[in-house]
PDB file of C-alpha atoms (C1' of nucleotides) in Angstrom:
ATOM      1  CA  MET A   1      34.611  88.711  75.149  1.00  0.00           C
ATOM      2  CA  LYS A   2      32.382  88.865  78.470  1.00  0.00           C
ATOM      3  CA  LEU A   3      28.265  89.319  77.664  1.00  0.00           C
ATOM      4  CA  ALA A   4      26.401  89.130  81.165  1.00  0.00           C
ATOM      5  CA  THR A   5      22.553  89.886  81.878  1.00  0.00           C
ATOM      6  CA  TRP A   6      21.597  90.582  85.798  1.00  0.00           C
ATOM      7  CA  ASN A   7      18.206  91.659  86.635  1.00  0.00           C
ATOM      8  CA  VAL A   8      19.395  94.090  89.874  1.00  0.00           C
ATOM      9  CA  ASN A   9      16.005  94.384  91.055  1.00  0.00           C
ATOM     10  CA  SER A  10      16.597  98.041  91.453  1.00  0.00           C
ATOM     11  CA  LEU A  11      19.727 100.215  89.973  1.00  0.00           C
ATOM     12  CA  ASN A  12      18.674 102.581  93.453  1.00  0.00           C
ATOM     13  CA  VAL A  13      19.753 100.086  95.465  1.00  0.00           C
ATOM     14  CA  ARG A  14      21.906  97.435  93.927  1.00  0.00           C
ATOM     15  CA  LEU A  15      24.316 100.351  92.139  1.00  0.00           C
ATOM     16  CA  PRO A  16      26.824  99.402  94.939  1.00  0.00           C
ATOM     17  CA  HIS A  17      26.879  95.517  93.788  1.00  0.00           C
ATOM     18  CA  VAL A  18      26.943  96.901  89.921  1.00  0.00           C
ATOM     19  CA  MET A  19      30.205  98.504  90.823  1.00  0.00           C
ATOM     20  CA  LYS A  20      31.746  95.994  92.708  1.00  0.00           C
ATOM     21  CA  TRP A  21      30.595  92.945  90.842  1.00  0.00           C
ATOM     22  CA  LEU A  22      32.119  94.760  87.774  1.00  0.00           C
ATOM     23  CA  GLU A  23      35.800  96.007  89.560  1.00  0.00           C
ATOM     24  CA  GLU A  24      35.696  91.922  90.542  1.00  0.00           C
ATOM     25  CA  ASN A  25      34.386  90.279  87.065  1.00  0.00           C
ATOM     26  CA  PRO A  26      35.599  93.025  83.776  1.00  0.00           C
ATOM     27  CA  THR A  27      33.114  92.728  81.645  1.00  0.00           C
ATOM     28  CA  ASP A  28      32.525  93.937  78.377  1.00  0.00           C
ATOM     29  CA  VAL A  29      28.797  94.577  78.080  1.00  0.00           C
ATOM     30  CA  LEU A  30      26.610  93.961  80.403  1.00  0.00           C
ATOM     31  CA  ALA A  31      23.029  94.417  80.610  1.00  0.00           C
ATOM     32  CA  ILE A  32      20.618  94.733  83.940  1.00  0.00           C
ATOM     33  CA  GLN A  33      17.005  94.702  84.154  1.00  0.00           C
ATOM     34  CA  GLU A  34      14.452  95.932  86.853  1.00  0.00           C
ATOM     35  CA  THR A  35      16.725  99.545  87.435  1.00  0.00           C
ATOM     36  CA  LYS A  36      13.232 100.840  88.638  1.00  0.00           C
ATOM     37  CA  LEU A  37      14.473 104.333  87.163  1.00  0.00           C
ATOM     38  CA  THR A  38      13.187 107.170  85.470  1.00  0.00           C
ATOM     39  CA  ASP A  39      16.490 108.404  82.991  1.00  0.00           C
ATOM     40  CA  ASP A  40      16.564 111.653  84.922  1.00  0.00           C
ATOM     41  CA  LYS A  41      17.480 109.302  88.020  1.00  0.00           C
ATOM     42  CA  PHE A  42      19.751 107.215  86.239  1.00  0.00           C
ATOM     43  CA  PRO A  43      23.270 106.714  87.278  1.00  0.00           C
ATOM     44  CA  LEU A  44      25.046 108.300  84.102  1.00  0.00           C
ATOM     45  CA  ALA A  45      28.005 109.794  85.447  1.00  0.00           C
ATOM     46  CA  GLU A  46      28.749 107.162  88.255  1.00  0.00           C
ATOM     47  CA  LEU A  47      29.179 104.909  84.859  1.00  0.00           C
ATOM     48  CA  GLU A  48      30.572 107.148  82.752  1.00  0.00           C
ATOM     49  CA  ALA A  49      33.124 107.796  85.219  1.00  0.00           C
ATOM     50  CA  ALA A  50      34.223 104.258  85.831  1.00  0.00           C
ATOM     51  CA  GLY A  51      34.187 104.357  82.056  1.00  0.00           C
ATOM     52  CA  TYR A  52      31.616 102.803  80.464  1.00  0.00           C
ATOM     53  CA  HIS A  53      28.857 103.939  77.914  1.00  0.00           C
ATOM     54  CA  VAL A  54      25.253 103.245  78.931  1.00  0.00           C
ATOM     55  CA  ALA A  55      22.339 102.658  76.959  1.00  0.00           C
ATOM     56  CA  TYR A  56      19.001 102.893  79.271  1.00  0.00           C
ATOM     57  CA  THR A  57      15.093 102.908  79.092  1.00  0.00           C
ATOM     58  CA  GLY A  58      12.963 103.519  82.828  1.00  0.00           C
ATOM     59  CA  GLN A  59       9.883 104.411  84.367  1.00  0.00           C
ATOM     60  CA  LYS A  60       9.370 104.287  88.021  1.00  0.00           C
ATOM     61  CA  THR A  61       8.382 101.518  90.333  1.00  0.00           C
ATOM     62  CA  TYR A  62       8.591  98.787  88.082  1.00  0.00           C
ATOM     63  CA  ASN A  63      10.613  97.908  85.025  1.00  0.00           C
ATOM     64  CA  GLY A  64      13.086  99.488  83.512  1.00  0.00           C
ATOM     65  CA  VAL A  65      16.712  97.964  81.289  1.00  0.00           C
ATOM     66  CA  ALA A  66      19.703  99.498  80.135  1.00  0.00           C
ATOM     67  CA  ILE A  67      22.954  98.283  78.730  1.00  0.00           C
ATOM     68  CA  ILE A  68      26.835  98.570  80.639  1.00  0.00           C
ATOM     69  CA  SER A  69      29.685  98.249  78.290  1.00  0.00           C
ATOM     70  CA  ARG A  70      33.113  99.392  77.952  1.00  0.00           C
ATOM     71  CA  LEU A  71      32.602 100.213  74.005  1.00  0.00           C
ATOM     72  CA  PRO A  72      30.670 102.513  72.393  1.00  0.00           C
ATOM     73  CA  ILE A  73      27.156 101.725  71.654  1.00  0.00           C
ATOM     74  CA  HIS A  74      25.127 102.250  68.290  1.00  0.00           C
ATOM     75  CA  ASP A  75      21.992 102.038  66.935  1.00  0.00           C
ATOM     76  CA  ILE A  76      19.881 101.883  70.131  1.00  0.00           C
ATOM     77  CA  VAL A  77      16.941 101.122  69.917  1.00  0.00           C
ATOM     78  CA  LYS A  78      13.947 101.133  73.145  1.00  0.00           C
ATOM     79  CA  ASN A  79      11.124  98.908  72.902  1.00  0.00           C
ATOM     80  CA  ASN A  80       9.939  96.526  70.520  1.00  0.00           C
ATOM     81  CA  PRO A  81       9.273  99.159  66.821  1.00  0.00           C
ATOM     82  CA  LYS A  82       6.231  96.364  67.048  1.00  0.00           C
ATOM     83  CA  PHE A  83       4.312  96.596  70.022  1.00  0.00           C
ATOM     84  CA  GLU A  84       3.039  99.585  71.331  1.00  0.00           C
ATOM     85  CA  ASP A  85       4.110  99.575  75.426  1.00  0.00           C
ATOM     86  CA  ALA A  86       4.088 101.975  77.818  1.00  0.00           C
ATOM     87  CA  GLN A  87       6.185 100.062  80.270  1.00  0.00           C
ATOM     88  CA  GLN A  88      10.036  99.420  79.480  1.00  0.00           C
ATOM     89  CA  ARG A  89      10.991  96.318  79.238  1.00  0.00           C
ATOM     90  CA  ILE A  90      13.868  96.230  75.644  1.00  0.00           C
ATOM     91  CA  ILE A  91      16.613  98.333  75.200  1.00  0.00           C
ATOM     92  CA  ALA A  92      18.609  97.541  71.608  1.00  0.00           C
ATOM     93  CA  GLY A  93      22.508  98.282  71.346  1.00  0.00           C
ATOM     94  CA  THR A  94      25.473  97.255  69.101  1.00  0.00           C
ATOM     95  CA  ILE A  95      28.858  96.744  70.711  1.00  0.00           C
ATOM     96  CA  ASP A  96      32.147  96.336  68.721  1.00  0.00           C
ATOM     97  CA  GLY A  97      29.537  94.606  65.486  1.00  0.00           C
ATOM     98  CA  VAL A  98      27.794  92.596  68.230  1.00  0.00           C
ATOM     99  CA  ARG A  99      24.128  93.346  68.015  1.00  0.00           C
ATOM    100  CA  VAL A 100      22.692  92.759  71.786  1.00  0.00           C
ATOM    101  CA  VAL A 101      18.665  93.239  72.296  1.00  0.00           C
ATOM    102  CA  CYS A 102      18.356  93.207  76.880  1.00  0.00           C
ATOM    103  CA  ALA A 103      15.146  92.322  77.137  1.00  0.00           C
ATOM    104  CA  TYR A 104      13.001  92.196  80.334  1.00  0.00           C
ATOM    105  CA  VAL A 105       9.785  89.670  79.456  1.00  0.00           C
ATOM    106  CA  PRO A 106       6.731  90.466  81.485  1.00  0.00           C
ATOM    107  CA  ASN A 107       6.357  88.170  84.741  1.00  0.00           C
ATOM    108  CA  GLY A 108       3.087  86.692  83.942  1.00  0.00           C
ATOM    109  CA  GLN A 109       2.337  86.620  87.861  1.00  0.00           C
ATOM    110  CA  ALA A 110      -0.498  83.556  87.536  1.00  0.00           C
ATOM    111  CA  VAL A 111      -1.238  81.601  84.122  1.00  0.00           C
ATOM    112  CA  GLY A 112      -4.776  82.726  82.860  1.00  0.00           C
ATOM    113  CA  SER A 113      -4.317  86.268  84.775  1.00  0.00           C
ATOM    114  CA  GLU A 114      -4.673  89.714  82.359  1.00  0.00           C
ATOM    115  CA  LYS A 115      -0.734  90.237  82.398  1.00  0.00           C
ATOM    116  CA  PHE A 116      -0.238  86.146  81.565  1.00  0.00           C
ATOM    117  CA  GLU A 117      -2.139  86.985  78.718  1.00  0.00           C
ATOM    118  CA  TYR A 118       0.198  90.597  78.500  1.00  0.00           C
ATOM    119  CA  LYS A 119       3.367  88.455  78.714  1.00  0.00           C
ATOM    120  CA  MET A 120       1.853  86.089  75.736  1.00  0.00           C
ATOM    121  CA  ALA A 121       0.547  89.188  73.376  1.00  0.00           C
ATOM    122  CA  TRP A 122       4.421  90.462  74.863  1.00  0.00           C
ATOM    123  CA  LEU A 123       6.702  87.625  73.700  1.00  0.00           C
ATOM    124  CA  ASN A 124       4.487  87.365  70.117  1.00  0.00           C
ATOM    125  CA  ALA A 125       5.145  90.509  69.162  1.00  0.00           C
ATOM    126  CA  PHE A 126       8.708  90.060  70.350  1.00  0.00           C
ATOM    127  CA  HIS A 127       9.171  86.693  68.693  1.00  0.00           C
ATOM    128  CA  ASP A 128       8.095  88.866  65.266  1.00  0.00           C
ATOM    129  CA  TRP A 129      10.768  91.703  66.259  1.00  0.00           C
ATOM    130  CA  ILE A 130      13.604  88.962  67.346  1.00  0.00           C
ATOM    131  CA  LYS A 131      13.094  87.235  63.834  1.00  0.00           C
ATOM    132  CA  GLU A 132      13.814  90.236  61.232  1.00  0.00           C
ATOM    133  CA  GLN A 133      16.793  91.024  64.094  1.00  0.00           C
ATOM    134  CA  ALA A 134      18.326  87.736  63.358  1.00  0.00           C
ATOM    135  CA  ALA A 135      17.499  88.681  59.747  1.00  0.00           C
ATOM    136  CA  GLN A 136      19.509  92.028  59.880  1.00  0.00           C
ATOM    137  CA  TYR A 137      22.106  91.102  62.551  1.00  0.00           C
ATOM    138  CA  PRO A 138      24.260  87.880  62.158  1.00  0.00           C
ATOM    139  CA  GLN A 139      25.800  88.814  65.627  1.00  0.00           C
ATOM    140  CA  LEU A 140      22.877  88.563  67.739  1.00  0.00           C
ATOM    141  CA  ALA A 141      22.986  88.032  71.808  1.00  0.00           C
ATOM    142  CA  VAL A 142      19.033  87.763  73.045  1.00  0.00           C
ATOM    143  CA  VAL A 143      19.812  88.268  76.606  1.00  0.00           C
ATOM    144  CA  GLY A 144      17.988  89.352  79.804  1.00  0.00           C
ATOM    145  CA  ASP A 145      15.569  88.076  82.257  1.00  0.00           C
ATOM    146  CA  TYR A 146      12.903  85.708  80.369  1.00  0.00           C
ATOM    147  CA  ASN A 147      11.333  84.761  83.533  1.00  0.00           C
ATOM    148  CA  ILE A 148      10.790  81.315  81.968  1.00  0.00           C
ATOM    149  CA  ALA A 149      12.306  78.381  82.905  1.00  0.00           C
ATOM    150  CA  PRO A 150      13.073  76.221  79.803  1.00  0.00           C
ATOM    151  CA  GLU A 151      12.518  72.702  81.490  1.00  0.00           C
ATOM    152  CA  ASP A 152      12.193  70.679  84.595  1.00  0.00           C
ATOM    153  CA  ARG A 153      16.058  70.185  84.669  1.00  0.00           C
ATOM    154  CA  ASP A 154      15.711  74.166  85.116  1.00  0.00           C
ATOM    155  CA  VAL A 155      13.163  74.014  88.540  1.00  0.00           C
ATOM    156  CA  HIS A 156      13.879  73.228  91.751  1.00  0.00           C
ATOM    157  CA  ASP A 157      11.090  71.241  92.636  1.00  0.00           C
ATOM    158  CA  PRO A 158       9.245  70.910  88.983  1.00  0.00           C
ATOM    159  CA  ALA A 159       6.349  68.376  90.246  1.00  0.00           C
ATOM    160  CA  ALA A 160       5.665  71.709  92.667  1.00  0.00           C
ATOM    161  CA  TRP A 161       6.007  73.894  89.900  1.00  0.00           C
ATOM    162  CA  GLU A 162       4.232  71.929  87.341  1.00  0.00           C
ATOM    163  CA  GLY A 163       1.147  74.109  85.266  1.00  0.00           C
ATOM    164  CA  MET A 164       2.815  77.507  87.127  1.00  0.00           C
ATOM    165  CA  VAL A 165       3.621  80.558  85.801  1.00  0.00           C
ATOM    166  CA  HIS A 166       7.159  80.784  84.862  1.00  0.00           C
ATOM    167  CA  VAL A 167       7.053  77.075  83.523  1.00  0.00           C
ATOM    168  CA  SER A 168       3.682  76.531  81.906  1.00  0.00           C
ATOM    169  CA  PRO A 169       3.449  74.607  78.863  1.00  0.00           C
ATOM    170  CA  GLU A 170       2.422  78.461  76.705  1.00  0.00           C
ATOM    171  CA  GLU A 171       6.048  79.909  78.337  1.00  0.00           C
ATOM    172  CA  ARG A 172       8.031  77.506  77.226  1.00  0.00           C
ATOM    173  CA  ALA A 173       6.560  76.966  73.679  1.00  0.00           C
ATOM    174  CA  GLN A 174       7.227  81.021  73.288  1.00  0.00           C
ATOM    175  CA  LEU A 175      11.037  80.037  74.361  1.00  0.00           C
ATOM    176  CA  LYS A 176      10.845  77.436  71.939  1.00  0.00           C
ATOM    177  CA  ARG A 177       9.633  79.554  69.050  1.00  0.00           C
ATOM    178  CA  LEU A 178      12.210  81.796  69.573  1.00  0.00           C
ATOM    179  CA  LEU A 179      15.307  79.196  69.438  1.00  0.00           C
ATOM    180  CA  GLU A 180      13.537  78.067  66.419  1.00  0.00           C
ATOM    181  CA  ILE A 181      14.692  81.349  65.168  1.00  0.00           C
ATOM    182  CA  GLY A 182      17.918  79.907  65.196  1.00  0.00           C
ATOM    183  CA  LEU A 183      19.126  81.317  68.876  1.00  0.00           C
ATOM    184  CA  THR A 184      20.832  78.830  71.085  1.00  0.00           C
ATOM    185  CA  ASP A 185      20.969  79.323  74.689  1.00  0.00           C
ATOM    186  CA  ALA A 186      24.723  79.638  76.227  1.00  0.00           C
ATOM    187  CA  PHE A 187      24.073  78.096  79.285  1.00  0.00           C
ATOM    188  CA  ARG A 188      23.469  74.342  77.987  1.00  0.00           C
ATOM    189  CA  MET A 189      25.938  74.561  75.190  1.00  0.00           C
ATOM    190  CA  PHE A 190      28.572  73.407  77.922  1.00  0.00           C
ATOM    191  CA  GLU A 191      27.948  70.505  80.626  1.00  0.00           C
ATOM    192  CA  GLN A 192      26.894  72.728  83.891  1.00  0.00           C
ATOM    193  CA  ALA A 193      25.628  71.457  87.325  1.00  0.00           C
ATOM    194  CA  ASP A 194      23.202  70.046  88.616  1.00  0.00           C
ATOM    195  CA  LYS A 195      20.064  72.799  90.038  1.00  0.00           C
ATOM    196  CA  SER A 196      21.970  75.403  88.542  1.00  0.00           C
ATOM    197  CA  PHE A 197      19.445  78.498  88.772  1.00  0.00           C
ATOM    198  CA  SER A 198      19.445  82.140  88.335  1.00  0.00           C
ATOM    199  CA  TRP A 199      17.068  83.164  90.514  1.00  0.00           C
ATOM    200  CA  TRP A 200      15.694  82.064  94.353  1.00  0.00           C
ATOM    201  CA  ASP A 201      13.359  83.490  96.236  1.00  0.00           C
ATOM    202  CA  TYR A 202      14.031  85.846  99.136  1.00  0.00           C
ATOM    203  CA  ARG A 203      11.663  83.829 101.216  1.00  0.00           C
ATOM    204  CA  SER A 204      11.994  80.639 103.048  1.00  0.00           C
ATOM    205  CA  LEU A 205      15.104  80.589 102.355  1.00  0.00           C
ATOM    206  CA  GLY A 206      15.072  79.755  98.502  1.00  0.00           C
ATOM    207  CA  PHE A 207      19.198  80.699  98.418  1.00  0.00           C
ATOM    208  CA  ARG A 208      20.309  78.913 100.824  1.00  0.00           C
ATOM    209  CA  LEU A 209      17.785  75.603 100.502  1.00  0.00           C
ATOM    210  CA  ASN A 210      18.737  76.525  96.914  1.00  0.00           C
ATOM    211  CA  LYS A 211      15.190  76.189  96.004  1.00  0.00           C
ATOM    212  CA  GLY A 212      15.643  78.307  92.519  1.00  0.00           C
ATOM    213  CA  LEU A 213      14.586  78.749  88.857  1.00  0.00           C
ATOM    214  CA  ARG A 214      16.632  79.117  85.761  1.00  0.00           C
ATOM    215  CA  ILE A 215      14.849  81.802  83.975  1.00  0.00           C
ATOM    216  CA  ASP A 216      17.917  84.337  83.007  1.00  0.00           C
ATOM    217  CA  HIS A 217      19.092  84.063  80.041  1.00  0.00           C
ATOM    218  CA  LEU A 218      21.532  84.740  77.044  1.00  0.00           C
ATOM    219  CA  LEU A 219      20.670  83.880  73.452  1.00  0.00           C
ATOM    220  CA  LEU A 220      22.939  83.217  70.535  1.00  0.00           C
ATOM    221  CA  SER A 221      22.646  83.242  66.514  1.00  0.00           C
ATOM    222  CA  ASP A 222      25.077  81.101  65.240  1.00  0.00           C
ATOM    223  CA  ALA A 223      27.650  83.269  64.016  1.00  0.00           C
ATOM    224  CA  LEU A 224      28.509  84.212  67.680  1.00  0.00           C
ATOM    225  CA  LYS A 225      27.321  80.429  68.836  1.00  0.00           C
ATOM    226  CA  GLN A 226      30.679  79.450  67.623  1.00  0.00           C
ATOM    227  CA  ARG A 227      32.856  82.389  69.288  1.00  0.00           C
ATOM    228  CA  CYS A 228      31.118  81.188  72.608  1.00  0.00           C
ATOM    229  CA  THR A 229      33.385  79.472  74.691  1.00  0.00           C
ATOM    230  CA  ALA A 230      31.603  79.704  78.425  1.00  0.00           C
ATOM    231  CA  CYS A 231      28.585  80.593  79.648  1.00  0.00           C
ATOM    232  CA  ILE A 232      28.529  80.565  83.591  1.00  0.00           C
ATOM    233  CA  ILE A 233      26.191  81.680  86.357  1.00  0.00           C
ATOM    234  CA  ASP A 234      28.003  83.482  89.042  1.00  0.00           C
ATOM    235  CA  ARG A 235      26.113  82.630  92.187  1.00  0.00           C
ATOM    236  CA  VAL A 236      28.504  85.128  94.433  1.00  0.00           C
ATOM    237  CA  PRO A 237      26.606  88.002  94.325  1.00  0.00           C
ATOM    238  CA  ARG A 238      23.339  86.498  95.265  1.00  0.00           C
ATOM    239  CA  LYS A 239      26.464  85.651  98.990  1.00  0.00           C
ATOM    240  CA  TRP A 240      26.586  89.877  99.252  1.00  0.00           C
ATOM    241  CA  GLU A 241      24.483  91.614 101.749  1.00  0.00           C
ATOM    242  CA  GLN A 242      20.760  92.922 100.404  1.00  0.00           C
ATOM    243  CA  PRO A 243      21.453  91.217  97.341  1.00  0.00           C
ATOM    244  CA  SER A 244      19.280  90.973  94.435  1.00  0.00           C
ATOM    245  CA  ASP A 245      16.967  87.746  93.997  1.00  0.00           C
ATOM    246  CA  HIS A 246      18.647  87.221  90.595  1.00  0.00           C
ATOM    247  CA  THR A 247      22.367  86.829  89.602  1.00  0.00           C
ATOM    248  CA  PRO A 248      24.389  87.357  87.106  1.00  0.00           C
ATOM    249  CA  VAL A 249      24.759  84.869  83.772  1.00  0.00           C
ATOM    250  CA  ILE A 250      28.173  85.424  81.473  1.00  0.00           C
ATOM    251  CA  ALA A 251      29.148  84.260  78.599  1.00  0.00           C
ATOM    252  CA  THR A 252      32.553  84.375  77.207  1.00  0.00           C
ATOM    253  CA  PHE A 253      33.283  84.870  73.990  1.00  0.00           C
ATOM    254  CA  ALA A 254      36.611  84.499  71.188  1.00  0.00           C
TER     255      ALA A 254
ATOM    256  C1'  DA B   1       4.525  74.098 107.767  1.00  0.00           C
ATOM    257  C1'  DT B   2       0.406  76.949 101.636  1.00  0.00           C
ATOM    258  C1'  DG B   3       3.176  80.930 104.913  1.00  0.00           C
ATOM    259  C1'  DG B   4       7.562  83.702 104.500  1.00  0.00           C
ATOM    260  C1'  DC B   5      11.138  88.494 101.805  1.00  0.00           C
ATOM    261  C1'  DA B   6      12.230  93.017  98.872  1.00  0.00           C
ATOM    262  C1'  DG B   7      11.670  97.570  96.241  1.00  0.00           C
ATOM    263  C1'  DG B   8       8.773 100.937  95.860  1.00  0.00           C
ATOM    264  C1'  DC B   9       5.762 104.483  96.662  1.00  0.00           C
ATOM    265  C1'  DA B  10       2.742 106.168 100.149  1.00  0.00           C
ATOM    266  C1'  DC B  11       2.688 107.061 104.647  1.00  0.00           C
ATOM    267  C1'  DC B  12       1.972 103.461 108.967  1.00  0.00           C
ATOM    268  C1'  DG B  13      -0.709  99.301 104.061  1.00  0.00           C
ATOM    269  C1'  DC B  14      -0.552  97.443  98.896  1.00  0.00           C
ATOM    270  C1'  DC B  15       1.096  96.137  95.071  1.00  0.00           C
ATOM    271  C1'  DT B  16       4.144  93.514  92.100  1.00  0.00           C
ATOM    272  C1'  DG B  17       7.730  90.764  91.948  1.00  0.00           C
ATOM    273  C1'  DA B  18       9.182  85.157  90.025  1.00  0.00           C
TER     274       DA B  18
END
DNA sequence: ATGGCAGGCACCGCCTGA
């Protein structure tokens, strides 16, 4: 089984990339973020015609998440039942016995800002809910755009980023707390190249100069971790014309 | 070099992202 996560930065613009990527990279489950589409505008017909089941929840302009799956998706949950939120940032479903939570963690804008406080409150509630999900579903994958670079090696220039949003101690502590539930960062289970990132700024030749961050993650429960045989970042779609600023991260399971 | 790019929405600039 292959499970991938990808922040597509507008599914309206990126649907051709998603379809092309799925054709070239057979994937059983693809979790996407930042669809930026209300549910009535979701490209259900195109994805179903290509043989996929989908679960989605969206809104206009911002946010929006979806799961695209070869097999049917059961027990779909939209948003965190423990957190009242108008923003559509979570969708979860069970596929072939694996619980997949697709999350678009708030950006946070700047440490100390109102949006940062929202990010912290959101992550507090997310932790509590994921802890319950982990108890309920032994095979659990919590994937998505976390908007947190776990360690300095996940940042192109740690000195320049020190204390900034995405790398602040408060955010890293939140990610650590999630891992302490009993989850493992799939990417770090394996040997990886230095300066491996999943996002690059559109500005300043970010991708060309590899000035990026690793902020898109697949966190696996112990039972799922045992089955995980590989985890890679696919930089290829970032080179396509009019790309998303994020690129897919893929985990393979026995 | 403290800017820049991209998407959406509503206009011809502003907000947000990371």
